[in-house]
């Protein structure tokens, strides 16, 4: 069965880079790519204003611009990707991005969302991308892979999986991680950063994780006497790691062990894509 991958775009260089990364990642796989452009007025407005105060001429202009952009993108992709195993579908939706993504994920039974970490504005406060961070927090039906603007697909050295051994690993969650490892032909490096010894619950979780990672090359690593953002960045950069995978608890991305500043810190200093896994839908 073909993989179903959603590729949100705002027609920026960053979103094009994420699409190119996705094509390379699934180079040998049969895949249906759904290219989504969600459009709203450029000004900051509320949902009620979207519904009640946007005039029809302006809406028609936005709709036309979206259609033109997707048509241009389809021509570019026709030259970019010659794989007979890849099919592209184009979707234009008048909606906020997270809502549009949720709709497509549900309607098309999407396996993975891949998107860039900054949009067309390239604002300094976007970092992970304000949109990308929102998607990573709110889209829980499938993993989200965020591609930094400078990331270039190449030989995959390893996937770093930072953990506190307190996440309560779920089968489907870990299947997404091992599937990515098989796709990338990359080992998983489980990273724990702490000055405290593991308690009994953590030891049990480590054993469970070991069982779930059977069939995939993996190893466990410990860093001490360093804060988590610094330790993770040093580990990733010093080893030339290719990807970082996080678990996102339902109550907030990188909460408890990881915090938003970690995501921001990672994307300031790293070219590494970030895969977000979820505890539940």
Short mmCIF file of C-alpha atoms in Angstrom, two decimals:
data_model
loop_
_atom_site.label_atom_id
_atom_site.label_comp_id
_atom_site.label_asym_id
_atom_site.label_seq_id
_atom_site.Cartn_x
_atom_site.Cartn_y
_atom_site.Cartn_z
CA UNK A 1 0.00 0.00 0.00
CA UNK A 2 1.31 3.44 -0.90
CA UNK A 3 2.50 5.73 1.85
CA UNK A 4 0.41 8.87 2.17
CA UNK A 5 2.47 11.97 2.96
CA UNK A 6 1.10 15.47 3.46
CA UNK A 7 3.27 18.37 2.29
CA UNK A 8 1.98 21.79 3.42
CA UNK A 9 3.35 24.65 1.35
CA UNK A 10 3.28 28.44 1.39
CA UNK A 11 5.30 28.53 -1.87
CA UNK A 12 8.42 29.66 0.02
CA UNK A 13 11.95 28.34 -0.51
CA UNK A 14 11.71 26.63 2.86
CA UNK A 15 8.59 24.69 1.95
CA UNK A 16 10.14 23.75 -1.41
CA UNK A 17 13.17 22.44 0.46
CA UNK A 18 10.92 20.33 2.69
CA UNK A 19 9.13 18.92 -0.36
CA UNK A 20 12.47 18.08 -1.98
CA UNK A 21 13.59 16.39 1.23
CA UNK A 22 10.40 14.31 1.27
CA UNK A 23 10.90 13.20 -2.32
CA UNK A 24 14.44 12.03 -1.55
CA UNK A 25 13.37 10.35 1.70
CA UNK A 26 10.76 8.27 -0.13
CA UNK A 27 12.83 7.87 -3.29
CA UNK A 28 12.47 4.07 -3.38
CA UNK A 29 8.96 3.93 -1.91
CA UNK A 30 5.55 4.00 -3.57
CA UNK A 31 4.03 7.19 -2.22
CA UNK A 32 1.07 9.51 -2.64
CA UNK A 33 2.10 13.08 -1.84
CA UNK A 34 -0.68 15.51 -0.94
CA UNK A 35 0.50 19.08 -1.46
CA UNK A 36 -1.62 21.45 0.62
CA UNK A 37 -1.88 25.22 0.43
CA UNK A 38 -4.03 26.74 3.16
CA UNK A 39 -4.79 30.38 2.58
CA UNK A 40 -6.16 33.16 4.78
CA UNK A 41 -5.88 36.96 4.66
CA UNK A 42 -2.35 38.11 5.43
CA UNK A 43 -3.47 40.29 8.34
CA UNK A 44 -3.98 38.81 11.78
CA UNK A 45 -7.71 38.19 12.09
CA UNK A 46 -9.99 36.04 14.15
CA UNK A 47 -11.97 33.08 12.96
CA UNK A 48 -15.20 35.12 13.14
CA UNK A 49 -13.70 37.81 10.95
CA UNK A 50 -12.67 35.16 8.45
CA UNK A 51 -16.23 33.97 8.26
CA UNK A 52 -18.12 37.24 8.35
CA UNK A 53 -16.01 40.18 7.16
CA UNK A 54 -13.92 38.89 4.29
CA UNK A 55 -15.42 40.21 1.09
CA UNK A 56 -16.06 37.96 -1.88
CA UNK A 57 -13.65 39.82 -4.21
CA UNK A 58 -10.82 39.39 -1.71
CA UNK A 59 -11.71 35.74 -1.19
CA UNK A 60 -11.71 35.18 -4.95
CA UNK A 61 -8.26 36.77 -5.20
CA UNK A 62 -6.90 34.50 -2.47
CA UNK A 63 -8.45 31.45 -4.10
CA UNK A 64 -7.01 32.36 -7.49
CA UNK A 65 -3.54 33.02 -6.07
CA UNK A 66 -3.60 29.64 -4.33
CA UNK A 67 -4.64 27.84 -7.51
CA UNK A 68 -1.97 29.61 -9.56
CA UNK A 69 0.69 28.80 -6.97
CA UNK A 70 -0.22 25.12 -6.89
CA UNK A 71 -0.25 24.92 -10.69
CA UNK A 72 3.23 26.43 -10.84
CA UNK A 73 4.40 24.04 -8.13
CA UNK A 74 2.98 21.06 -10.02
CA UNK A 75 5.04 22.02 -13.08
CA UNK A 76 8.17 22.33 -10.96
CA UNK A 77 7.57 18.93 -9.39
CA UNK A 78 7.02 17.34 -12.80
CA UNK A 79 10.65 18.21 -13.58
CA UNK A 80 11.93 17.61 -10.04
CA UNK A 81 10.56 14.10 -9.48
CA UNK A 82 10.61 11.51 -12.24
CA UNK A 83 9.79 8.52 -10.03
CA UNK A 84 7.00 6.38 -11.42
CA UNK A 85 6.19 5.34 -7.84
CA UNK A 86 5.23 8.87 -6.79
CA UNK A 87 1.86 10.50 -7.33
CA UNK A 88 1.09 14.11 -6.45
CA UNK A 89 -2.28 15.49 -5.43
CA UNK A 90 -2.91 19.20 -4.93
CA UNK A 91 -5.29 20.68 -2.38
CA UNK A 92 -6.23 24.33 -1.88
CA UNK A 93 -8.20 25.15 1.25
CA UNK A 94 -9.46 28.39 2.75
CA UNK A 95 -8.64 27.71 6.38
CA UNK A 96 -6.09 28.18 9.10
CA UNK A 97 -3.14 25.87 8.51
CA UNK A 98 -3.61 23.51 11.45
CA UNK A 99 -7.29 23.08 10.64
CA UNK A 100 -6.56 22.39 6.99
CA UNK A 101 -3.89 19.84 7.89
CA UNK A 102 -6.22 18.12 10.37
CA UNK A 103 -8.92 17.90 7.69
CA UNK A 104 -6.60 16.37 5.09
CA UNK A 105 -5.03 13.99 7.61
CA UNK A 106 -8.48 12.71 8.48
CA UNK A 107 -9.90 12.58 4.95
CA UNK A 108 -6.83 11.03 3.29
CA UNK A 109 -5.63 8.88 6.20
CA UNK A 110 -2.21 10.54 6.13
CA UNK A 111 0.81 8.60 7.45
CA UNK A 112 3.23 11.51 7.86
CA UNK A 113 3.29 15.30 7.62
CA UNK A 114 6.52 16.87 6.32
CA UNK A 115 6.93 20.64 6.39
CA UNK A 116 9.55 23.36 6.57
CA UNK A 117 10.44 25.13 9.80
CA UNK A 118 10.02 28.67 8.50
CA UNK A 119 7.51 30.21 6.18
CA UNK A 120 7.60 32.92 3.58
CA UNK A 121 7.96 35.71 6.17
CA UNK A 122 11.18 34.20 7.59
CA UNK A 123 10.47 36.15 10.81
CA UNK A 124 13.08 35.70 13.50
CA UNK A 125 10.47 34.64 16.06
CA UNK A 126 9.23 31.82 13.87
CA UNK A 127 12.24 29.56 14.58
CA UNK A 128 10.68 26.12 14.43
CA UNK A 129 8.11 28.06 12.54
CA UNK A 130 5.17 29.41 14.47
CA UNK A 131 3.00 27.39 12.10
CA UNK A 132 5.23 24.34 12.35
CA UNK A 133 5.28 24.38 16.13
CA UNK A 134 1.48 24.68 16.18
CA UNK A 135 1.20 21.72 13.82
CA UNK A 136 3.59 19.65 15.94
CA UNK A 137 1.46 20.40 19.00
CA UNK A 138 -2.02 20.00 17.54
CA UNK A 139 -1.77 17.36 14.80
CA UNK A 140 -1.75 14.11 16.73
CA UNK A 141 -3.10 11.59 14.22
CA UNK A 142 0.32 11.02 12.66
CA UNK A 143 3.98 12.03 13.10
CA UNK A 144 5.19 15.43 11.93
CA UNK A 145 8.65 15.83 10.41
CA UNK A 146 9.97 19.41 10.50
CA UNK A 147 12.74 20.22 8.02
CA UNK A 148 15.05 23.18 8.83
CA UNK A 149 15.59 25.53 5.91
CA UNK A 150 19.25 24.52 5.51
CA UNK A 151 18.69 20.75 5.74
CA UNK A 152 19.77 18.76 2.70
CA UNK A 153 18.90 15.09 2.34
CA UNK A 154 21.93 12.84 2.23
CA UNK A 155 23.32 9.70 3.81
CA UNK A 156 21.49 9.19 7.09
CA UNK A 157 24.01 8.59 9.86
CA UNK A 158 21.68 8.10 12.83
CA UNK A 159 18.43 9.14 14.48
CA UNK A 160 18.81 10.55 17.99
CA UNK A 161 15.94 9.72 20.33
CA UNK A 162 16.19 11.76 23.56
CA UNK A 163 14.18 10.32 26.42
CA UNK A 164 13.66 10.59 30.16
CA UNK A 165 12.51 6.95 30.32
CA UNK A 166 9.23 8.25 31.75
CA UNK A 167 7.18 8.72 28.59
CA UNK A 168 5.25 5.45 28.70
CA UNK A 169 6.14 4.18 25.22
CA UNK A 170 3.26 3.04 23.02
CA UNK A 171 3.47 0.38 20.31
CA UNK A 172 2.23 2.54 17.44
CA UNK A 173 4.41 5.42 18.55
CA UNK A 174 7.53 3.28 18.45
CA UNK A 175 6.47 1.72 15.16
CA UNK A 176 6.58 5.19 13.62
CA UNK A 177 10.13 5.60 14.94
CA UNK A 178 11.36 2.21 13.74
CA UNK A 179 9.66 2.71 10.37
CA UNK A 180 11.58 5.95 9.95
CA UNK A 181 14.80 4.18 10.93
CA UNK A 182 14.21 1.47 8.32
CA UNK A 183 13.32 4.09 5.71
CA UNK A 184 16.49 6.05 6.44
CA UNK A 185 18.60 2.90 6.92
CA UNK A 186 19.84 4.57 10.09
CA UNK A 187 20.44 3.31 13.64
CA UNK A 188 18.62 4.83 16.60
CA UNK A 189 20.71 6.42 19.36
CA UNK A 190 18.72 6.62 22.58
CA UNK A 191 19.97 9.61 24.58
CA UNK A 192 19.34 10.19 28.29
CA UNK A 193 20.57 13.43 29.88
CA UNK A 194 20.51 13.44 33.67
CA UNK A 195 22.70 13.60 36.76
CA UNK A 196 20.42 11.20 38.64
CA UNK A 197 20.54 7.38 38.47
CA UNK A 198 17.54 5.62 36.95
CA UNK A 199 14.82 4.65 39.39
CA UNK A 200 12.91 1.36 39.13
CA UNK A 201 10.20 2.79 36.86
CA UNK A 202 12.79 4.24 34.49
CA UNK A 203 14.66 0.93 34.40
CA UNK A 204 11.45 -0.86 33.46
CA UNK A 205 10.74 1.70 30.74
CA UNK A 206 14.25 1.23 29.39
CA UNK A 207 13.67 -2.53 29.19
CA UNK A 208 10.36 -1.93 27.41
CA UNK A 209 12.03 0.41 24.95
CA UNK A 210 14.75 -2.16 24.27
CA UNK A 211 12.07 -4.70 23.39
CA UNK A 212 10.23 -2.26 21.13
CA UNK A 213 13.41 -1.40 19.23
CA UNK A 214 14.23 -5.02 18.43
CA UNK A 215 14.99 -5.45 14.76
CA UNK A 216 16.55 -1.99 14.49
CA UNK A 217 20.16 -1.20 15.27
CA UNK A 218 20.18 0.94 18.41
CA UNK A 219 22.32 1.94 21.36
CA UNK A 220 21.91 3.80 24.66
CA UNK A 221 23.86 6.90 25.65
CA UNK A 222 24.07 8.95 28.86
CA UNK A 223 25.18 12.55 29.29
CA UNK A 224 25.74 14.08 32.73
CA UNK A 225 26.63 17.49 34.13
CA UNK A 226 25.01 19.37 31.26
CA UNK A 227 21.63 20.99 30.70
CA UNK A 228 19.34 19.25 28.24
CA UNK A 229 19.39 21.74 25.32
CA UNK A 230 23.18 22.06 25.41
CA UNK A 231 23.70 18.32 25.83
CA UNK A 232 21.38 17.44 22.98
CA UNK A 233 22.89 19.98 20.62
CA UNK A 234 26.43 18.89 21.45
CA UNK A 235 25.54 15.23 20.97
CA UNK A 236 23.85 15.85 17.62
CA UNK A 237 26.51 18.18 16.24
CA UNK A 238 29.54 16.22 17.41
CA UNK A 239 28.24 12.99 15.89
CA UNK A 240 26.82 14.56 12.71
CA UNK A 241 23.44 13.01 13.53
CA UNK A 242 20.83 13.13 10.78
CA UNK A 243 17.56 13.47 12.67
CA UNK A 244 16.12 13.97 16.15
CA UNK A 245 12.90 12.23 17.20
CA UNK A 246 10.84 13.46 20.17
CA UNK A 247 7.79 12.22 21.99
CA UNK A 248 5.15 14.92 22.32
CA UNK A 249 2.88 14.31 25.34
CA UNK A 250 -0.73 15.30 24.88
CA UNK A 251 -0.46 18.19 27.33
CA UNK A 252 2.20 20.02 25.36
CA UNK A 253 5.19 19.65 23.12
CA UNK A 254 8.44 18.79 24.90
CA UNK A 255 6.68 19.26 28.24
CA UNK A 256 8.04 17.81 31.47
CA UNK A 257 11.47 16.75 30.24
CA UNK A 258 11.56 18.94 27.15
CA UNK A 259 10.33 22.50 26.85
CA UNK A 260 9.68 24.90 24.00
CA UNK A 261 13.06 26.61 24.49
CA UNK A 262 14.71 23.29 23.59
CA UNK A 263 12.92 23.18 20.25
CA UNK A 264 13.91 26.77 19.58
CA UNK A 265 17.49 26.19 20.71
CA UNK A 266 17.81 23.12 18.51
CA UNK A 267 16.70 24.99 15.43
CA UNK A 268 18.96 27.94 16.09
CA UNK A 269 22.04 25.77 16.00
CA UNK A 270 21.16 22.71 13.96
CA UNK A 271 20.42 21.61 10.43
CA UNK A 272 18.79 18.46 11.75
CA UNK A 273 15.17 17.55 10.92
CA UNK A 274 12.91 16.97 13.93
CA UNK A 275 10.40 14.11 14.02
CA UNK A 276 7.55 14.56 16.49
CA UNK A 277 5.82 11.44 17.80
CA UNK A 278 2.65 11.52 19.87
CA UNK A 279 1.43 9.74 22.96
CA UNK A 280 -2.18 9.55 21.75
CA UNK A 281 -4.46 10.92 19.08
#
